[in-house]
Amino acid sequence: MTAVDLGFPRVPPTRGPATVPRPDTPGLIDSFGRVATDLRVSLTDRCNLRCTYCMPAEGLDWMPGEQVLTDDELLRLLRIAVERLGVTDIRLTGGEPLLRPGLERLVGEIAALAPRPRLSMTTNGIGLAKRARALAAAGLDRINVSLDTVDEETFRNLTRRDRLSHVLDGLAAASEAGLAPVKVNAVLLRGTNEHEAADLLRFCLEHGYHLRFIEQMPLDAQHGWNRAGMVTAEEILDALRAEFTLTPSPSARGGAPAERWLVDGGPGDVGVIASVTRPFCSACERTRLTADGAVRSCLFSNAETDLRALVRAGAREEEIANAWRQTMWAKLAGHEINEAGFAQPIRPMSAIGG
């Protein structure tokens, strides 16, 4: 993680904005010295799955098309992020980013930015089998695929769709296209797939995929999340240790969200992203842009800044950059999930971007 010594005492945790002046530096620094260099960009809030922990069976009221950033608007904001704000990594997310029209051309435009950002994408994998090679050719560097089970019945129950084979084909195609490392993101739900942790890890090890378990977070559209139903990082590790030997990875974690363990001595490993029980907010280096052009300092923030309005009003690039800088300067010390009075974000995960 990149951090800057601001030369004054750390600001105590607060729900209000930073109370000290922002230093004159071009990067996306916050009042705790963290510097955001990793941009998560939602391309759409739409999705072709209906995962039970994300949205209701009937789906959601999607953003009207005129609210979504056009390719030109999005590319202008990404150019500002890379050229003026020090962003070095861009992750394309959704919803489901493969539903964005003209995605391959957009990837090519982003990859052409200078200095060239590292470019990745998080997807549910449906449709990826036919597009992985073209995306790699356009400039996509690597990919994360969300997959919570390799059991067909469990997949149908979780996603409300019979599409497991499509996801598995997408994973294989991504590997063949060189989108490495191919990572698999998995959420375990109590009473649904918590018993499948070892099966998922075994599957990923056999195919050379890098598995990352993610604690279920309060980001569902139904606002039905509760701590009792969440499978914790420690429970996940206990389930894995029953069948594998896990040793801490010697690789530096840096600002990565996953704690990693070597499996049976390596080289295969497994990671756990314990956003709730083991928050890593102090090392966070992420900033987020929604499909409708709102910049967010935190996945769990209930405050955001409308950059789309500035773009459509003809604002100068430095004016837009300063609005982005001020948003990140006001970032809180942590997400406060474990604090009294925590309020789940109004936007669900599909509208924020992972």
Short mmCIF file of C-alpha atoms in Angstrom, two decimals:
data_model
loop_
_atom_site.label_atom_id
_atom_site.label_comp_id
_atom_site.label_asym_id
_atom_site.label_seq_id
_atom_site.Cartn_x
_atom_site.Cartn_y
_atom_site.Cartn_z
CA MET A 1 0.00 0.00 0.00
CA THR A 2 1.15 3.55 -0.74
CA ALA A 3 0.96 5.99 2.17
CA VAL A 4 2.05 9.57 2.69
CA ASP A 5 3.26 11.16 5.91
CA LEU A 6 1.21 14.32 6.14
CA GLY A 7 3.33 15.86 8.87
CA PHE A 8 0.51 16.19 11.39
CA PRO A 9 -1.23 13.83 13.82
CA ARG A 10 -3.60 11.27 12.39
CA VAL A 11 -7.19 12.40 12.38
CA PRO A 12 -9.32 10.31 14.78
CA PRO A 13 -12.16 8.23 13.32
CA THR A 14 -15.16 10.40 12.56
CA ARG A 15 -18.39 10.27 10.61
CA GLY A 16 -17.89 13.84 9.46
CA PRO A 17 -15.55 15.28 6.83
CA ALA A 18 -11.84 15.76 7.43
CA THR A 19 -11.19 18.84 9.58
CA VAL A 20 -7.62 19.54 8.46
CA PRO A 21 -6.66 21.22 5.18
CA ARG A 22 -5.76 18.98 2.30
CA PRO A 23 -2.09 19.27 1.24
CA ASP A 24 -1.34 20.47 -2.28
CA THR A 25 -0.62 17.11 -3.90
CA PRO A 26 -2.14 15.74 -7.12
CA GLY A 27 -2.88 12.22 -5.90
CA LEU A 28 -6.02 10.87 -4.25
CA ILE A 29 -4.81 11.21 -0.68
CA ASP A 30 -7.04 11.07 2.38
CA SER A 31 -6.58 12.62 5.81
CA PHE A 32 -5.09 9.37 7.16
CA GLY A 33 -2.27 9.31 4.62
CA ARG A 34 -3.71 6.59 2.42
CA VAL A 35 -3.37 7.11 -1.32
CA ALA A 36 -5.94 5.62 -3.70
CA THR A 37 -4.31 4.25 -6.84
CA ASP A 38 -6.79 1.43 -7.56
CA LEU A 39 -10.00 2.50 -9.34
CA ARG A 40 -13.05 0.22 -9.44
CA VAL A 41 -15.31 1.24 -12.33
CA SER A 42 -18.88 -0.01 -12.67
CA LEU A 43 -19.89 -0.22 -16.34
CA THR A 44 -23.55 -1.10 -15.68
CA ASP A 45 -25.85 -1.96 -12.80
CA ARG A 46 -27.55 -4.67 -14.86
CA CYS A 47 -26.93 -8.35 -14.26
CA ASN A 48 -28.08 -11.60 -15.87
CA LEU A 49 -28.04 -13.57 -12.60
CA ARG A 50 -30.28 -13.10 -9.57
CA CYS A 51 -28.03 -14.21 -6.71
CA THR A 52 -30.02 -14.51 -3.51
CA TYR A 53 -27.54 -12.49 -1.44
CA CYS A 54 -27.49 -9.64 -3.97
CA MET A 55 -30.98 -8.96 -5.33
CA PRO A 56 -34.58 -10.23 -5.42
CA ALA A 57 -35.74 -12.82 -7.96
CA GLU A 58 -37.48 -10.20 -10.09
CA GLY A 59 -34.33 -8.09 -10.34
CA LEU A 60 -34.11 -4.36 -9.72
CA ASP A 61 -35.15 -1.11 -11.36
CA TRP A 62 -32.11 -0.61 -13.58
CA MET A 63 -30.65 2.83 -14.28
CA PRO A 64 -32.26 4.51 -17.29
CA GLY A 65 -29.87 4.59 -20.22
CA GLU A 66 -29.52 8.37 -20.19
CA GLN A 67 -28.17 8.24 -16.64
CA VAL A 68 -25.33 5.87 -17.49
CA LEU A 69 -22.04 7.44 -18.55
CA THR A 70 -21.43 7.26 -22.28
CA ASP A 71 -18.16 5.76 -23.47
CA ASP A 72 -16.77 9.24 -24.16
CA GLU A 73 -17.77 10.50 -20.71
CA LEU A 74 -16.34 7.45 -19.01
CA LEU A 75 -13.07 7.64 -20.93
CA ARG A 76 -12.71 11.31 -20.04
CA LEU A 77 -13.02 10.50 -16.33
CA LEU A 78 -10.59 7.60 -16.62
CA ARG A 79 -8.10 9.80 -18.45
CA ILE A 80 -8.31 12.32 -15.60
CA ALA A 81 -7.82 9.52 -13.07
CA VAL A 82 -4.72 8.19 -14.82
CA GLU A 83 -3.10 11.42 -15.99
CA ARG A 84 -3.91 13.75 -13.09
CA LEU A 85 -4.76 11.63 -10.05
CA GLY A 86 -2.16 8.86 -10.10
CA VAL A 87 -4.45 5.89 -10.70
CA THR A 88 -2.37 2.87 -11.78
CA ASP A 89 -4.93 0.05 -11.64
CA ILE A 90 -8.42 -0.04 -13.13
CA ARG A 91 -10.91 -2.84 -12.41
CA LEU A 92 -14.05 -3.02 -14.57
CA THR A 93 -17.08 -4.22 -12.62
CA GLY A 94 -20.88 -4.15 -12.63
CA GLY A 95 -23.56 -5.37 -12.29
CA GLU A 96 -22.20 -7.56 -15.01
CA PRO A 97 -19.63 -5.72 -17.16
CA LEU A 98 -20.00 -8.15 -20.08
CA LEU A 99 -23.45 -6.60 -20.62
CA ARG A 100 -21.89 -3.25 -21.53
CA PRO A 101 -22.23 -2.71 -25.31
CA GLY A 102 -18.92 -2.33 -27.14
CA LEU A 103 -16.88 -3.62 -24.21
CA GLU A 104 -13.92 -4.78 -26.28
CA ARG A 105 -13.53 -1.37 -27.90
CA LEU A 106 -13.82 0.32 -24.51
CA VAL A 107 -11.13 -1.97 -23.07
CA GLY A 108 -8.86 -1.03 -25.95
CA GLU A 109 -9.38 2.68 -25.29
CA ILE A 110 -8.61 2.29 -21.60
CA ALA A 111 -5.51 0.22 -22.29
CA ALA A 112 -4.28 3.02 -24.59
CA LEU A 113 -4.22 5.57 -21.75
CA ALA A 114 -0.79 6.83 -20.76
CA PRO A 115 0.74 5.84 -18.47
CA ARG A 116 -0.97 2.52 -19.22
CA PRO A 117 -2.98 1.29 -16.22
CA ARG A 118 -3.09 -2.36 -15.22
CA LEU A 119 -6.53 -3.44 -16.39
CA SER A 120 -8.67 -6.19 -14.89
CA MET A 121 -12.35 -7.15 -14.76
CA THR A 122 -14.72 -8.87 -12.35
CA THR A 123 -17.48 -10.87 -14.06
CA ASN A 124 -19.93 -13.69 -13.43
CA GLY A 125 -18.42 -15.42 -16.45
CA ILE A 126 -21.59 -15.84 -18.49
CA GLY A 127 -20.67 -15.15 -22.11
CA LEU A 128 -16.96 -14.98 -21.30
CA ALA A 129 -16.14 -18.16 -23.23
CA LYS A 130 -16.81 -16.44 -26.55
CA ARG A 131 -15.12 -13.16 -25.64
CA ALA A 132 -12.08 -13.91 -23.50
CA ARG A 133 -9.64 -13.98 -26.40
CA ALA A 134 -10.94 -10.71 -27.87
CA LEU A 135 -10.81 -9.00 -24.47
CA ALA A 136 -7.22 -10.14 -23.96
CA ALA A 137 -6.31 -8.89 -27.42
CA ALA A 138 -7.92 -5.52 -26.63
CA GLY A 139 -5.72 -5.07 -23.57
CA LEU A 140 -7.42 -6.75 -20.60
CA ASP A 141 -4.67 -8.10 -18.34
CA ARG A 142 -6.48 -10.43 -15.97
CA ILE A 143 -9.89 -11.44 -14.71
CA ASN A 144 -11.87 -12.34 -11.58
CA VAL A 145 -14.86 -14.66 -11.96
CA SER A 146 -17.54 -14.89 -9.28
CA LEU A 147 -18.37 -18.53 -8.55
CA ASP A 148 -19.83 -19.67 -5.24
CA THR A 149 -20.25 -23.37 -5.99
CA VAL A 150 -19.36 -26.07 -8.49
CA ASP A 151 -22.52 -28.04 -7.70
CA GLU A 152 -25.23 -27.58 -10.33
CA GLU A 153 -28.19 -27.69 -7.96
CA THR A 154 -26.60 -25.28 -5.50
CA PHE A 155 -25.73 -22.94 -8.38
CA ARG A 156 -29.34 -22.93 -9.56
CA ASN A 157 -30.61 -22.24 -6.05
CA LEU A 158 -28.11 -19.45 -5.43
CA THR A 159 -28.29 -17.64 -8.76
CA ARG A 160 -31.83 -18.61 -9.82
CA ARG A 161 -30.35 -19.53 -13.19
CA ASP A 162 -29.11 -22.80 -14.75
CA ARG A 163 -25.83 -21.41 -16.08
CA LEU A 164 -23.01 -23.20 -14.23
CA SER A 165 -21.60 -24.76 -17.40
CA HIS A 166 -21.37 -21.30 -18.99
CA VAL A 167 -19.33 -20.00 -16.07
CA LEU A 168 -16.99 -22.99 -16.12
CA ASP A 169 -16.49 -22.58 -19.87
CA GLY A 170 -15.73 -18.90 -19.30
CA LEU A 171 -13.09 -19.71 -16.70
CA ALA A 172 -11.39 -22.17 -19.04
CA ALA A 173 -11.47 -19.67 -21.92
CA ALA A 174 -9.97 -16.93 -19.74
CA SER A 175 -7.11 -19.21 -18.77
CA GLU A 176 -6.50 -20.21 -22.39
CA ALA A 177 -6.53 -16.55 -23.44
CA GLY A 178 -3.78 -15.71 -20.95
CA LEU A 179 -5.88 -13.56 -18.62
CA ALA A 180 -3.70 -14.63 -15.73
CA PRO A 181 -3.92 -15.02 -12.90
CA VAL A 182 -7.51 -16.18 -13.22
CA LYS A 183 -9.10 -15.54 -9.84
CA VAL A 184 -12.32 -17.00 -8.48
CA ASN A 185 -14.36 -15.01 -5.95
CA ALA A 186 -16.65 -17.07 -3.71
CA VAL A 187 -19.18 -16.17 -1.03
CA LEU A 188 -20.29 -18.84 1.42
CA LEU A 189 -23.82 -18.68 2.85
CA ARG A 190 -24.87 -20.47 6.00
CA GLY A 191 -27.13 -23.38 5.23
CA THR A 192 -26.57 -23.10 1.48
CA ASN A 193 -23.00 -23.72 0.38
CA GLU A 194 -20.84 -23.38 3.50
CA HIS A 195 -20.05 -27.10 3.32
CA GLU A 196 -18.51 -26.67 -0.15
CA ALA A 197 -15.42 -24.67 0.81
CA ALA A 198 -13.01 -27.58 0.36
CA ASP A 199 -14.67 -28.66 -2.91
CA LEU A 200 -14.26 -25.16 -4.34
CA LEU A 201 -10.62 -25.02 -3.33
CA ARG A 202 -9.92 -28.46 -4.77
CA PHE A 203 -11.55 -27.44 -8.06
CA CYS A 204 -9.49 -24.25 -8.28
CA LEU A 205 -6.22 -25.98 -7.45
CA GLU A 206 -6.86 -28.61 -10.13
CA HIS A 207 -7.44 -25.94 -12.78
CA GLY A 208 -4.79 -23.43 -11.69
CA TYR A 209 -7.28 -20.77 -10.57
CA HIS A 210 -6.64 -18.56 -7.55
CA LEU A 211 -9.53 -18.85 -5.09
CA ARG A 212 -10.59 -15.98 -2.84
CA PHE A 213 -13.37 -16.44 -0.31
CA ILE A 214 -15.22 -13.23 0.59
CA GLU A 215 -17.23 -12.72 3.75
CA GLN A 216 -20.80 -11.81 2.89
CA MET A 217 -21.19 -8.05 3.27
CA PRO A 218 -24.23 -5.83 3.96
CA LEU A 219 -24.70 -4.77 0.35
CA ASP A 220 -27.82 -6.66 -0.74
CA ALA A 221 -30.71 -4.78 -2.31
CA GLN A 222 -33.16 -6.37 0.13
CA HIS A 223 -31.18 -5.13 3.17
CA GLY A 224 -31.58 -8.62 4.60
CA TRP A 225 -27.96 -9.15 5.68
CA ASN A 226 -27.42 -10.19 9.26
CA ARG A 227 -24.25 -11.11 11.09
CA ALA A 228 -25.62 -14.44 12.31
CA GLY A 229 -26.07 -15.67 8.76
CA MET A 230 -22.56 -14.70 7.66
CA VAL A 231 -19.92 -17.41 7.40
CA THR A 232 -16.85 -15.83 8.99
CA ALA A 233 -13.26 -15.97 7.82
CA GLU A 234 -12.34 -18.16 10.78
CA GLU A 235 -15.11 -20.62 9.95
CA ILE A 236 -13.92 -20.76 6.34
CA LEU A 237 -10.36 -21.42 7.41
CA ASP A 238 -11.45 -24.10 9.87
CA ALA A 239 -13.36 -25.89 7.09
CA LEU A 240 -10.32 -25.76 4.81
CA ARG A 241 -7.90 -26.89 7.52
CA ALA A 242 -9.99 -30.03 7.98
CA GLU A 243 -8.77 -31.18 4.55
CA PHE A 244 -5.67 -29.10 3.73
CA THR A 245 -2.58 -27.80 5.47
CA LEU A 246 -2.57 -24.01 5.37
CA THR A 247 0.51 -21.89 6.06
CA PRO A 248 0.67 -18.10 5.82
CA SER A 249 1.86 -16.90 2.42
CA PRO A 250 5.35 -15.35 2.50
CA SER A 251 4.31 -12.81 -0.13
CA ALA A 252 3.73 -9.28 1.12
CA ARG A 253 0.05 -8.42 1.32
CA GLY A 254 0.44 -4.70 0.68
CA GLY A 255 -2.95 -3.13 0.01
CA ALA A 256 -4.51 -6.37 -1.23
CA PRO A 257 -7.81 -7.20 0.50
CA ALA A 258 -7.09 -10.94 0.76
CA GLU A 259 -5.08 -12.67 3.46
CA ARG A 260 -3.37 -15.56 1.70
CA TRP A 261 -2.30 -19.05 2.71
CA LEU A 262 -0.22 -21.63 0.87
CA VAL A 263 -2.12 -24.89 0.45
CA ASP A 264 -0.23 -28.07 1.38
CA GLY A 265 3.05 -26.21 1.08
CA GLY A 266 2.24 -24.52 -2.25
CA PRO A 267 2.58 -23.41 -4.93
CA GLY A 268 -1.25 -23.22 -4.85
CA ASP A 269 -2.76 -20.77 -2.41
CA VAL A 270 -6.10 -19.55 -1.12
CA GLY A 271 -7.17 -16.15 0.10
CA VAL A 272 -9.86 -14.90 2.45
CA ILE A 273 -11.25 -11.37 2.25
CA ALA A 274 -12.57 -10.74 5.75
CA SER A 275 -14.15 -7.34 5.22
CA VAL A 276 -16.40 -7.69 8.27
CA THR A 277 -14.45 -9.61 10.92
CA ARG A 278 -10.92 -8.50 10.00
CA PRO A 279 -11.27 -5.08 8.36
CA PHE A 280 -8.30 -3.91 6.30
CA CYS A 281 -9.46 -0.30 5.95
CA SER A 282 -6.13 1.12 7.16
CA ALA A 283 -4.45 -0.25 4.02
CA CYS A 284 -7.22 0.62 1.57
CA GLU A 285 -6.04 2.13 -1.72
CA ARG A 286 -9.31 2.03 -3.67
CA THR A 287 -11.61 4.66 -5.14
CA ARG A 288 -14.87 3.84 -6.93
CA LEU A 289 -16.85 5.18 -9.86
CA THR A 290 -20.45 4.10 -10.41
CA ALA A 291 -22.01 3.55 -13.82
CA ASP A 292 -23.84 6.87 -13.53
CA GLY A 293 -20.68 8.80 -12.74
CA ALA A 294 -20.68 9.08 -8.95
CA VAL A 295 -17.33 8.80 -7.22
CA ARG A 296 -17.29 7.03 -3.86
CA SER A 297 -14.47 6.90 -1.34
CA CYS A 298 -15.62 3.59 0.17
CA LEU A 299 -17.74 0.63 -0.82
CA PHE A 300 -19.91 1.27 2.25
CA SER A 301 -20.15 5.03 1.95
CA ASN A 302 -23.51 6.77 1.98
CA ALA A 303 -21.94 9.88 0.46
CA GLU A 304 -20.80 10.31 -3.12
CA THR A 305 -19.90 13.06 -5.57
CA ASP A 306 -21.64 13.44 -8.92
CA LEU A 307 -18.91 13.76 -11.55
CA ARG A 308 -21.36 13.14 -14.39
CA ALA A 309 -23.00 16.49 -13.71
CA LEU A 310 -19.63 18.22 -13.95
CA VAL A 311 -18.76 16.44 -17.18
CA ARG A 312 -22.10 17.26 -18.80
CA ALA A 313 -21.87 20.87 -17.65
CA GLY A 314 -18.57 21.24 -19.51
CA ALA A 315 -16.35 21.51 -16.44
CA ARG A 316 -12.60 21.78 -16.93
CA GLU A 317 -10.55 18.67 -16.22
CA GLU A 318 -8.83 20.20 -13.20
CA GLU A 319 -12.22 21.12 -11.72
CA ILE A 320 -13.32 17.50 -12.06
CA ALA A 321 -10.02 16.27 -10.64
CA ASN A 322 -10.36 18.57 -7.62
CA ALA A 323 -13.90 17.29 -6.92
CA TRP A 324 -12.52 13.75 -6.97
CA ARG A 325 -9.63 14.75 -4.69
CA GLN A 326 -11.94 16.37 -2.15
CA THR A 327 -14.17 13.29 -2.07
CA MET A 328 -11.23 11.06 -1.22
CA TRP A 329 -9.81 13.54 1.29
CA ALA A 330 -13.04 13.18 3.29
CA LYS A 331 -12.77 9.37 3.41
CA LEU A 332 -13.46 7.93 6.86
CA ALA A 333 -10.96 5.84 8.79
CA GLY A 334 -13.01 2.70 8.22
CA HIS A 335 -16.32 1.33 7.00
CA GLU A 336 -17.76 1.18 10.55
CA ILE A 337 -19.69 -2.06 9.98
CA ASN A 338 -18.75 -3.05 13.52
CA GLU A 339 -19.76 0.29 15.02
CA ALA A 340 -23.08 1.17 16.59
CA GLY A 341 -25.23 3.12 14.20
CA PHE A 342 -23.77 1.64 11.00
CA ALA A 343 -26.15 2.23 8.11
CA GLN A 344 -26.08 -0.04 5.08
CA PRO A 345 -25.48 1.90 1.84
CA ILE A 346 -28.64 2.88 0.00
CA ARG A 347 -27.21 1.59 -3.26
CA PRO A 348 -26.90 -2.21 -3.50
CA MET A 349 -23.69 -3.90 -4.63
CA SER A 350 -24.92 -4.20 -8.22
CA ALA A 351 -25.29 -0.42 -8.43
CA ILE A 352 -22.01 0.42 -6.71
CA GLY A 353 -19.62 -1.98 -8.44
CA GLY A 354 -17.37 -4.52 -6.75
#
